[in-house]
PDB file of C-alpha atoms and ligand atoms in Angstrom:
ATOM      1  CA  MET A   1      32.467   8.798 -47.170  1.00  0.00           C
ATOM      2  CA  LYS A   2      35.189   9.151 -49.749  1.00  0.00           C
ATOM      3  CA  SER A   3      35.827  12.778 -48.830  1.00  0.00           C
ATOM      4  CA  THR A   4      36.144  11.907 -45.082  1.00  0.00           C
ATOM      5  CA  LYS A   5      38.762   9.305 -45.938  1.00  0.00           C
ATOM      6  CA  LYS A   6      40.593  11.851 -48.068  1.00  0.00           C
ATOM      7  CA  ASN A   7      40.403  14.502 -45.318  1.00  0.00           C
ATOM      8  CA  ASN A   8      41.761  12.051 -42.764  1.00  0.00           C
ATOM      9  CA  SER A   9      44.812  11.420 -44.929  1.00  0.00           C
ATOM     10  CA  ARG A  10      45.767  15.079 -44.616  1.00  0.00           C
ATOM     11  CA  SER A  11      48.988  15.726 -42.738  1.00  0.00           C
ATOM     12  CA  THR A  12      48.851  17.449 -39.376  1.00  0.00           C
ATOM     13  CA  ASN A  13      51.751  19.383 -37.815  1.00  0.00           C
ATOM     14  CA  VAL A  14      51.970  16.701 -35.077  1.00  0.00           C
ATOM     15  CA  TYR A  15      55.440  15.122 -34.985  1.00  0.00           C
ATOM     16  CA  HIS A  16      55.591  13.554 -31.537  1.00  0.00           C
ATOM     17  CA  ILE A  17      53.203  12.069 -28.941  1.00  0.00           C
ATOM     18  CA  THR A  18      53.980  11.051 -25.376  1.00  0.00           C
ATOM     19  CA  TYR A  19      51.792   9.468 -22.718  1.00  0.00           C
ATOM     20  CA  SER A  20      51.650   9.030 -18.972  1.00  0.00           C
ATOM     21  CA  ARG A  21      49.781   5.782 -18.314  1.00  0.00           C
ATOM     22  CA  GLU A  22      49.666   6.510 -14.604  1.00  0.00           C
ATOM     23  CA  HIS A  23      47.899   9.864 -15.039  1.00  0.00           C
ATOM     24  CA  SER A  24      46.169   9.201 -18.389  1.00  0.00           C
ATOM     25  CA  VAL A  25      47.718  12.337 -19.881  1.00  0.00           C
ATOM     26  CA  GLY A  26      48.759  12.560 -23.531  1.00  0.00           C
ATOM     27  CA  CYS A  27      50.955  15.286 -25.021  1.00  0.00           C
ATOM     28  CA  LEU A  28      50.750  16.182 -28.712  1.00  0.00           C
ATOM     29  CA  TYR A  29      53.734  18.075 -30.110  1.00  0.00           C
ATOM     30  CA  PHE A  30      53.080  20.392 -33.062  1.00  0.00           C
ATOM     31  CA  TRP A  31      55.847  21.687 -35.334  1.00  0.00           C
ATOM     32  CA  GLY A  32      55.781  25.175 -36.884  1.00  0.00           C
ATOM     33  CA  CYS A  33      55.705  28.541 -35.164  1.00  0.00           C
ATOM     34  CA  ASN A  34      54.837  32.161 -35.948  1.00  0.00           C
ATOM     35  CA  LEU A  35      57.639  33.584 -33.760  1.00  0.00           C
ATOM     36  CA  ARG A  36      61.367  33.277 -34.383  1.00  0.00           C
ATOM     37  CA  CYS A  37      62.787  33.198 -30.879  1.00  0.00           C
ATOM     38  CA  LYS A  38      66.560  33.265 -30.825  1.00  0.00           C
ATOM     39  CA  LEU A  39      66.405  31.212 -27.619  1.00  0.00           C
ATOM     40  CA  CYS A  40      63.841  28.696 -28.840  1.00  0.00           C
ATOM     41  CA  LEU A  41      63.912  25.713 -26.461  1.00  0.00           C
ATOM     42  CA  LEU A  42      63.160  23.415 -29.380  1.00  0.00           C
ATOM     43  CA  LYS A  43      66.706  24.045 -30.620  1.00  0.00           C
ATOM     44  CA  LYS A  44      67.772  22.439 -27.369  1.00  0.00           C
ATOM     45  CA  GLU A  45      65.176  19.649 -27.385  1.00  0.00           C
ATOM     46  CA  ALA A  46      62.284  19.253 -29.784  1.00  0.00           C
ATOM     47  CA  PHE A  47      61.094  16.031 -28.097  1.00  0.00           C
ATOM     48  CA  ASP A  48      59.580  15.435 -24.657  1.00  0.00           C
ATOM     49  CA  CYS A  49      62.397  15.954 -22.152  1.00  0.00           C
ATOM     50  CA  HIS A  50      60.877  13.472 -19.649  1.00  0.00           C
ATOM     51  CA  LEU A  51      61.654  10.415 -21.759  1.00  0.00           C
ATOM     52  CA  PRO A  52      64.477   8.093 -20.661  1.00  0.00           C
ATOM     53  CA  GLU A  53      66.430   8.921 -23.859  1.00  0.00           C
ATOM     54  CA  THR A  54      66.019  12.725 -23.637  1.00  0.00           C
ATOM     55  CA  ARG A  55      66.014  13.397 -19.923  1.00  0.00           C
ATOM     56  CA  LEU A  56      69.723  13.941 -19.313  1.00  0.00           C
ATOM     57  CA  ARG A  57      70.927  15.131 -22.701  1.00  0.00           C
ATOM     58  CA  ILE A  58      69.284  18.567 -22.302  1.00  0.00           C
ATOM     59  CA  TYR A  59      71.914  19.376 -19.647  1.00  0.00           C
ATOM     60  CA  ASP A  60      74.759  18.788 -22.107  1.00  0.00           C
ATOM     61  CA  PRO A  61      75.726  22.327 -23.252  1.00  0.00           C
ATOM     62  CA  SER A  62      76.934  21.000 -26.631  1.00  0.00           C
ATOM     63  CA  TYR A  63      73.766  19.017 -27.388  1.00  0.00           C
ATOM     64  CA  GLU A  64      71.462  20.313 -30.131  1.00  0.00           C
ATOM     65  CA  SER A  65      68.182  18.585 -30.958  1.00  0.00           C
ATOM     66  CA  GLU A  66      67.355  17.041 -34.307  1.00  0.00           C
ATOM     67  CA  ARG A  67      64.438  18.572 -36.184  1.00  0.00           C
ATOM     68  CA  PRO A  68      61.416  16.323 -36.713  1.00  0.00           C
ATOM     69  CA  THR A  69      61.099  14.738 -40.140  1.00  0.00           C
ATOM     70  CA  ARG A  70      57.883  12.686 -39.780  1.00  0.00           C
ATOM     71  CA  PHE A  71      54.387  14.096 -39.333  1.00  0.00           C
ATOM     72  CA  LEU A  72      51.156  12.260 -38.587  1.00  0.00           C
ATOM     73  CA  THR A  73      48.143  12.235 -40.829  1.00  0.00           C
ATOM     74  CA  LEU A  74      44.854  12.848 -39.067  1.00  0.00           C
ATOM     75  CA  ARG A  75      43.965   9.170 -39.634  1.00  0.00           C
ATOM     76  CA  LYS A  76      47.199   7.904 -38.058  1.00  0.00           C
ATOM     77  CA  LEU A  77      46.809  10.322 -35.157  1.00  0.00           C
ATOM     78  CA  MET A  78      43.325   8.936 -34.520  1.00  0.00           C
ATOM     79  CA  LEU A  79      44.613   5.353 -34.663  1.00  0.00           C
ATOM     80  CA  LEU A  80      47.408   6.031 -32.196  1.00  0.00           C
ATOM     81  CA  LEU A  81      45.201   7.829 -29.666  1.00  0.00           C
ATOM     82  CA  ASP A  82      42.235   5.497 -29.959  1.00  0.00           C
ATOM     83  CA  PRO A  83      43.458   2.754 -27.552  1.00  0.00           C
ATOM     84  CA  LEU A  84      44.706   5.210 -24.907  1.00  0.00           C
ATOM     85  CA  SER A  85      42.723   6.044 -21.813  1.00  0.00           C
ATOM     86  CA  LEU A  86      42.945   9.848 -21.634  1.00  0.00           C
ATOM     87  CA  LYS A  87      41.815  12.251 -18.933  1.00  0.00           C
ATOM     88  CA  GLN A  88      43.779  15.136 -20.339  1.00  0.00           C
ATOM     89  CA  ILE A  89      45.404  16.053 -23.657  1.00  0.00           C
ATOM     90  CA  VAL A  90      48.103  18.729 -23.751  1.00  0.00           C
ATOM     91  CA  LEU A  91      48.667  20.513 -27.060  1.00  0.00           C
ATOM     92  CA  MET A  92      52.184  21.855 -27.209  1.00  0.00           C
ATOM     93  CA  GLY A  93      55.453  21.674 -29.143  1.00  0.00           C
ATOM     94  CA  ALA A  94      56.190  24.707 -31.094  1.00  0.00           C
ATOM     95  CA  GLU A  95      52.843  26.499 -31.723  1.00  0.00           C
ATOM     96  CA  PRO A  96      49.732  24.269 -32.015  1.00  0.00           C
ATOM     97  CA  VAL A  97      47.556  27.183 -33.182  1.00  0.00           C
ATOM     98  CA  CYS A  98      49.662  27.400 -36.371  1.00  0.00           C
ATOM     99  CA  ASP A  99      48.313  24.016 -37.509  1.00  0.00           C
ATOM    100  CA  PRO A 100      45.512  24.891 -39.962  1.00  0.00           C
ATOM    101  CA  ILE A 101      43.646  21.705 -39.042  1.00  0.00           C
ATOM    102  CA  LEU A 102      43.876  22.133 -35.262  1.00  0.00           C
ATOM    103  CA  PRO A 103      40.097  22.728 -35.036  1.00  0.00           C
ATOM    104  CA  ARG A 104      39.501  19.419 -36.878  1.00  0.00           C
ATOM    105  CA  ILE A 105      41.925  17.579 -34.636  1.00  0.00           C
ATOM    106  CA  LEU A 106      40.157  18.987 -31.577  1.00  0.00           C
ATOM    107  CA  ALA A 107      36.715  18.210 -32.997  1.00  0.00           C
ATOM    108  CA  PHE A 108      37.751  14.586 -33.535  1.00  0.00           C
ATOM    109  CA  LEU A 109      39.291  14.263 -30.082  1.00  0.00           C
ATOM    110  CA  LYS A 110      36.284  15.817 -28.393  1.00  0.00           C
ATOM    111  CA  GLN A 111      34.023  13.316 -30.138  1.00  0.00           C
ATOM    112  CA  SER A 112      36.065  10.284 -29.168  1.00  0.00           C
ATOM    113  CA  LYS A 113      37.624  11.214 -25.792  1.00  0.00           C
ATOM    114  CA  ASP A 114      35.962  12.460 -22.644  1.00  0.00           C
ATOM    115  CA  CYS A 115      38.908  14.518 -21.437  1.00  0.00           C
ATOM    116  CA  SER A 116      40.109  18.058 -20.822  1.00  0.00           C
ATOM    117  CA  PHE A 117      42.319  19.999 -23.248  1.00  0.00           C
ATOM    118  CA  VAL A 118      45.252  22.179 -22.293  1.00  0.00           C
ATOM    119  CA  LEU A 119      46.811  24.472 -24.896  1.00  0.00           C
ATOM    120  CA  LEU A 120      50.310  25.924 -24.635  1.00  0.00           C
ATOM    121  CA  THR A 121      50.565  28.993 -26.874  1.00  0.00           C
ATOM    122  CA  ASN A 122      52.680  32.054 -27.611  1.00  0.00           C
ATOM    123  CA  GLY A 123      49.406  33.938 -28.136  1.00  0.00           C
ATOM    124  CA  ARG A 124      50.252  35.608 -31.418  1.00  0.00           C
ATOM    125  CA  LYS A 125      47.304  33.937 -33.132  1.00  0.00           C
ATOM    126  CA  PHE A 126      44.050  33.914 -31.186  1.00  0.00           C
ATOM    127  CA  PRO A 127      43.364  30.316 -30.058  1.00  0.00           C
ATOM    128  CA  PRO A 128      40.106  28.360 -30.542  1.00  0.00           C
ATOM    129  CA  LEU A 129      38.994  29.102 -26.979  1.00  0.00           C
ATOM    130  CA  SER A 130      35.674  27.292 -27.175  1.00  0.00           C
ATOM    131  CA  MET A 131      37.509  24.008 -27.822  1.00  0.00           C
ATOM    132  CA  VAL A 132      39.969  24.030 -24.904  1.00  0.00           C
ATOM    133  CA  ASP A 133      39.671  24.096 -21.111  1.00  0.00           C
ATOM    134  CA  GLU A 134      42.982  25.631 -20.122  1.00  0.00           C
ATOM    135  CA  VAL A 135      45.454  27.977 -21.820  1.00  0.00           C
ATOM    136  CA  ILE A 136      49.083  28.265 -20.756  1.00  0.00           C
ATOM    137  CA  PHE A 137      50.190  31.524 -22.314  1.00  0.00           C
ATOM    138  CA  SER A 138      53.878  32.236 -22.802  1.00  0.00           C
ATOM    139  CA  ILE A 139      54.878  35.897 -22.476  1.00  0.00           C
ATOM    140  CA  LYS A 140      58.453  36.454 -23.641  1.00  0.00           C
ATOM    141  CA  ALA A 141      58.878  40.154 -22.763  1.00  0.00           C
ATOM    142  CA  ILE A 142      56.946  43.382 -22.173  1.00  0.00           C
ATOM    143  CA  THR A 143      59.514  45.937 -23.384  1.00  0.00           C
ATOM    144  CA  PRO A 144      58.714  46.245 -27.114  1.00  0.00           C
ATOM    145  CA  ALA A 145      62.345  46.496 -28.318  1.00  0.00           C
ATOM    146  CA  LEU A 146      63.374  43.471 -26.252  1.00  0.00           C
ATOM    147  CA  HIS A 147      60.394  41.471 -27.515  1.00  0.00           C
ATOM    148  CA  ARG A 148      61.307  42.291 -31.123  1.00  0.00           C
ATOM    149  CA  ASP A 149      64.923  41.349 -30.515  1.00  0.00           C
ATOM    150  CA  TYR A 150      63.907  38.062 -28.830  1.00  0.00           C
ATOM    151  CA  THR A 151      61.136  36.920 -31.181  1.00  0.00           C
ATOM    152  CA  GLY A 152      61.447  38.980 -34.361  1.00  0.00           C
ATOM    153  CA  VAL A 153      57.948  40.480 -33.899  1.00  0.00           C
ATOM    154  CA  ASP A 154      56.109  43.187 -31.985  1.00  0.00           C
ATOM    155  CA  ASN A 155      54.171  42.144 -28.870  1.00  0.00           C
ATOM    156  CA  LYS A 156      51.119  44.431 -29.198  1.00  0.00           C
ATOM    157  CA  VAL A 157      48.831  41.760 -30.659  1.00  0.00           C
ATOM    158  CA  ILE A 158      50.091  39.141 -28.205  1.00  0.00           C
ATOM    159  CA  LEU A 159      49.384  41.293 -25.150  1.00  0.00           C
ATOM    160  CA  ARG A 160      45.978  42.266 -26.555  1.00  0.00           C
ATOM    161  CA  ASN A 161      45.100  38.601 -27.144  1.00  0.00           C
ATOM    162  CA  PHE A 162      46.157  37.814 -23.581  1.00  0.00           C
ATOM    163  CA  THR A 163      43.901  40.532 -22.182  1.00  0.00           C
ATOM    164  CA  GLU A 164      40.992  39.288 -24.319  1.00  0.00           C
ATOM    165  CA  ILE A 165      41.436  35.671 -23.235  1.00  0.00           C
ATOM    166  CA  ALA A 166      41.516  36.743 -19.574  1.00  0.00           C
ATOM    167  CA  ALA A 167      38.421  38.915 -20.043  1.00  0.00           C
ATOM    168  CA  SER A 168      36.527  36.041 -21.683  1.00  0.00           C
ATOM    169  CA  LYS A 169      36.733  33.999 -18.438  1.00  0.00           C
ATOM    170  CA  SER A 170      35.984  30.976 -20.613  1.00  0.00           C
ATOM    171  CA  VAL A 171      39.192  29.048 -19.843  1.00  0.00           C
ATOM    172  CA  SER A 172      41.539  28.565 -16.956  1.00  0.00           C
ATOM    173  CA  LEU A 173      44.452  30.892 -17.833  1.00  0.00           C
ATOM    174  CA  HIS A 174      48.079  30.487 -16.709  1.00  0.00           C
ATOM    175  CA  VAL A 175      51.227  32.332 -17.771  1.00  0.00           C
ATOM    176  CA  GLU A 176      54.808  31.200 -18.086  1.00  0.00           C
ATOM    177  CA  THR A 177      57.979  33.057 -18.951  1.00  0.00           C
ATOM    178  CA  VAL A 178      61.680  32.250 -19.195  1.00  0.00           C
ATOM    179  CA  PHE A 179      64.128  34.074 -16.906  1.00  0.00           C
ATOM    180  CA  ILE A 180      67.372  34.707 -18.792  1.00  0.00           C
ATOM    181  CA  PRO A 181      69.915  36.655 -16.723  1.00  0.00           C
ATOM    182  CA  ASP A 182      71.274  39.694 -18.639  1.00  0.00           C
ATOM    183  CA  TYR A 183      68.538  39.369 -21.288  1.00  0.00           C
ATOM    184  CA  VAL A 184      65.003  38.800 -19.968  1.00  0.00           C
ATOM    185  CA  ASP A 185      66.395  39.846 -16.607  1.00  0.00           C
ATOM    186  CA  GLU A 186      64.854  40.330 -13.183  1.00  0.00           C
ATOM    187  CA  ASP A 187      63.408  43.773 -14.005  1.00  0.00           C
ATOM    188  CA  GLU A 188      61.808  42.460 -17.200  1.00  0.00           C
ATOM    189  CA  VAL A 189      60.265  39.425 -15.485  1.00  0.00           C
ATOM    190  CA  LEU A 190      58.824  41.777 -12.847  1.00  0.00           C
ATOM    191  CA  ARG A 191      57.425  43.946 -15.672  1.00  0.00           C
ATOM    192  CA  ILE A 192      55.687  40.819 -17.001  1.00  0.00           C
ATOM    193  CA  ALA A 193      54.331  40.082 -13.518  1.00  0.00           C
ATOM    194  CA  ASP A 194      53.118  43.681 -13.229  1.00  0.00           C
ATOM    195  CA  PHE A 195      51.333  43.431 -16.586  1.00  0.00           C
ATOM    196  CA  ILE A 196      49.612  40.157 -15.624  1.00  0.00           C
ATOM    197  CA  ALA A 197      48.591  41.637 -12.253  1.00  0.00           C
ATOM    198  CA  SER A 198      47.060  44.628 -14.063  1.00  0.00           C
ATOM    199  CA  VAL A 199      44.859  42.161 -15.965  1.00  0.00           C
ATOM    200  CA  ASP A 200      44.059  39.836 -13.040  1.00  0.00           C
ATOM    201  CA  PRO A 201      46.279  39.276  -9.970  1.00  0.00           C
ATOM    202  CA  ALA A 202      44.774  35.805  -9.446  1.00  0.00           C
ATOM    203  CA  ILE A 203      46.352  34.421 -12.650  1.00  0.00           C
ATOM    204  CA  PRO A 204      48.972  31.748 -11.868  1.00  0.00           C
ATOM    205  CA  PHE A 205      52.469  32.676 -13.107  1.00  0.00           C
ATOM    206  CA  ARG A 206      55.437  30.314 -13.575  1.00  0.00           C
ATOM    207  CA  ILE A 207      59.014  31.513 -14.065  1.00  0.00           C
ATOM    208  CA  ASP A 208      61.187  28.957 -15.882  1.00  0.00           C
ATOM    209  CA  ALA A 209      64.971  28.929 -15.755  1.00  0.00           C
ATOM    210  CA  TYR A 210      66.689  29.367 -19.111  1.00  0.00           C
ATOM    211  CA  LEU A 211      68.648  26.304 -20.265  1.00  0.00           C
ATOM    212  CA  PRO A 212      71.734  27.444 -22.182  1.00  0.00           C
ATOM    213  CA  ILE A 213      71.649  26.855 -25.943  1.00  0.00           C
ATOM    214  CA  GLN A 214      74.827  26.288 -27.894  1.00  0.00           C
ATOM    215  CA  GLY A 215      76.184  29.409 -29.599  1.00  0.00           C
ATOM    216  CA  LEU A 216      74.242  31.870 -27.427  1.00  0.00           C
ATOM    217  CA  PRO A 217      75.969  33.995 -24.777  1.00  0.00           C
ATOM    218  CA  TRP A 218      73.466  33.699 -21.925  1.00  0.00           C
ATOM    219  CA  ARG A 219      73.836  31.553 -18.815  1.00  0.00           C
ATOM    220  CA  ALA A 220      71.295  29.640 -16.731  1.00  0.00           C
ATOM    221  CA  PRO A 221      70.119  31.418 -13.553  1.00  0.00           C
ATOM    222  CA  GLN A 222      71.203  29.921 -10.251  1.00  0.00           C
ATOM    223  CA  ALA A 223      68.549  28.393  -7.996  1.00  0.00           C
ATOM    224  CA  HIS A 224      68.753  31.223  -5.439  1.00  0.00           C
ATOM    225  CA  GLU A 225      68.346  33.864  -8.208  1.00  0.00           C
ATOM    226  CA  ILE A 226      65.147  32.371  -9.577  1.00  0.00           C
ATOM    227  CA  GLN A 227      63.755  31.681  -6.097  1.00  0.00           C
ATOM    228  CA  SER A 228      64.366  35.270  -5.023  1.00  0.00           C
ATOM    229  CA  LEU A 229      62.789  36.544  -8.259  1.00  0.00           C
ATOM    230  CA  ALA A 230      59.695  34.377  -7.670  1.00  0.00           C
ATOM    231  CA  GLU A 231      59.455  35.813  -4.146  1.00  0.00           C
ATOM    232  CA  LYS A 232      59.447  39.371  -5.549  1.00  0.00           C
ATOM    233  CA  ALA A 233      56.866  38.473  -8.232  1.00  0.00           C
ATOM    234  CA  ARG A 234      54.612  37.061  -5.493  1.00  0.00           C
ATOM    235  CA  CYS A 235      54.128  40.610  -4.145  1.00  0.00           C
ATOM    236  CA  MET A 236      52.122  41.287  -7.342  1.00  0.00           C
ATOM    237  CA  LEU A 237      50.982  37.771  -8.245  1.00  0.00           C
ATOM    238  CA  PRO A 238      50.552  35.602  -5.140  1.00  0.00           C
ATOM    239  CA  ASN A 239      50.233  32.475  -7.280  1.00  0.00           C
ATOM    240  CA  THR A 240      53.807  32.580  -8.655  1.00  0.00           C
ATOM    241  CA  SER A 241      56.003  29.473  -8.900  1.00  0.00           C
ATOM    242  CA  CYS A 242      59.359  28.771 -10.484  1.00  0.00           C
ATOM    243  CA  LEU A 243      60.937  25.860 -12.309  1.00  0.00           C
ATOM    244  CA  TYR A 244      64.628  25.112 -12.596  1.00  0.00           C
ATOM    245  CA  GLY A 245      66.593  22.023 -13.549  1.00  0.00           C
ATOM    246  CA  ASP A 246      68.692  19.928 -11.225  1.00  0.00           C
ATOM    247  CA  GLU A 247      70.671  18.242 -14.011  1.00  0.00           C
ATOM    248  CA  GLY A 248      68.490  15.142 -13.739  1.00  0.00           C
ATOM    249  CA  LYS A 249      69.386  14.396 -10.086  1.00  0.00           C
ATOM    250  CA  THR A 250      65.770  14.108  -8.962  1.00  0.00           C
ATOM    251  CA  GLU A 251      63.851  11.045 -10.106  1.00  0.00           C
ATOM    252  CA  LEU A 252      60.787  11.765 -12.218  1.00  0.00           C
ATOM    253  CA  ALA A 253      57.526  11.532 -10.297  1.00  0.00           C
ATOM    254  CA  TYR A 254      56.017   9.277 -13.000  1.00  0.00           C
ATOM    255  CA  GLU A 255      56.999   7.548 -16.225  1.00  0.00           C
ATOM    256  CA  VAL A 256      56.365   9.011 -19.651  1.00  0.00           C
ATOM    257  CA  GLU A 257      56.373   6.820 -22.748  1.00  0.00           C
ATOM    258  CA  ARG A 258      56.713   7.627 -26.394  1.00  0.00           C
ATOM    259  CA  ILE A 259      53.690   6.836 -28.567  1.00  0.00           C
ATOM    260  CA  PHE A 260      55.151   8.416 -31.727  1.00  0.00           C
TER     261      PHE A 260
HETATM  262  S1  LIG B   1      57.287  30.661 -29.435  1.00  0.00           S
HETATM  263 FE1  LIG B   1      58.186  28.814 -28.595  1.00  0.00          FE
HETATM  264  S2  LIG B   1      58.318  27.378 -30.294  1.00  0.00           S
HETATM  265 FE2  LIG B   1      57.975  29.425 -31.162  1.00  0.00          FE
HETATM  266  S3  LIG B   1      60.021  30.161 -31.659  1.00  0.00           S
HETATM  267 FE3  LIG B   1      59.481  30.921 -29.612  1.00  0.00          FE
HETATM  268  S4  LIG B   1      60.288  29.394 -28.187  1.00  0.00           S
HETATM  269 FE4  LIG B   1      60.257  28.459 -30.218  1.00  0.00          FE
END
């Protein structure tokens, strides 16, 4: 009993939790990553960008996010999630798989919540597939030199892990990438689409628009550029979508609240 109490006082990498009451979806944000992306979105916003306080500031080109300073113990995480009705838990942030106690967190949640688990990952470390239902895999680039320049590491292991996850057929697998004109440009995004199609053309693919980060030279793509790119990607991957900001003009479909 004593050792369980002690284990539960161990710190997790979780620094932020948000919740949609309407959809019973909770998002856990994990700090720490095994890539060093020069365009890391967390530099722009480390906290959920659907909250009333964060929603518009991401469009301010001079805004830079604070880094988290508080992390939850396993015990506190349990206490915060306990009263919430949850149909789905999304593990995201930086890289959840880098948290050494992720399997314990998942084991606890699976015991206490009858819900599905979605993991967002960069794929460098192989995820605990048997504990999640869906994986959203981020592929930064296919061209090795570009991938090294972008993330600081080679992409061989990442692409191999992706192929293995797809071959396992044990989870629902989705891919997302960020379109950055003049960096991860149209040709590179189509190379990513081609790679995914070579693994399985039925895999859903989402192309996100880059949001400019202070001090970096790249611009955001225009709506017509990303739409036309998605159209081209659909020739290889019929289930391609794209996501781009509208500077907060559209109302959010549902409210998101901060739990921590
Ligand atoms: S993988 Fe994601 S969290 Fe990690 S450095 Fe790259 S953008 Fe940031």
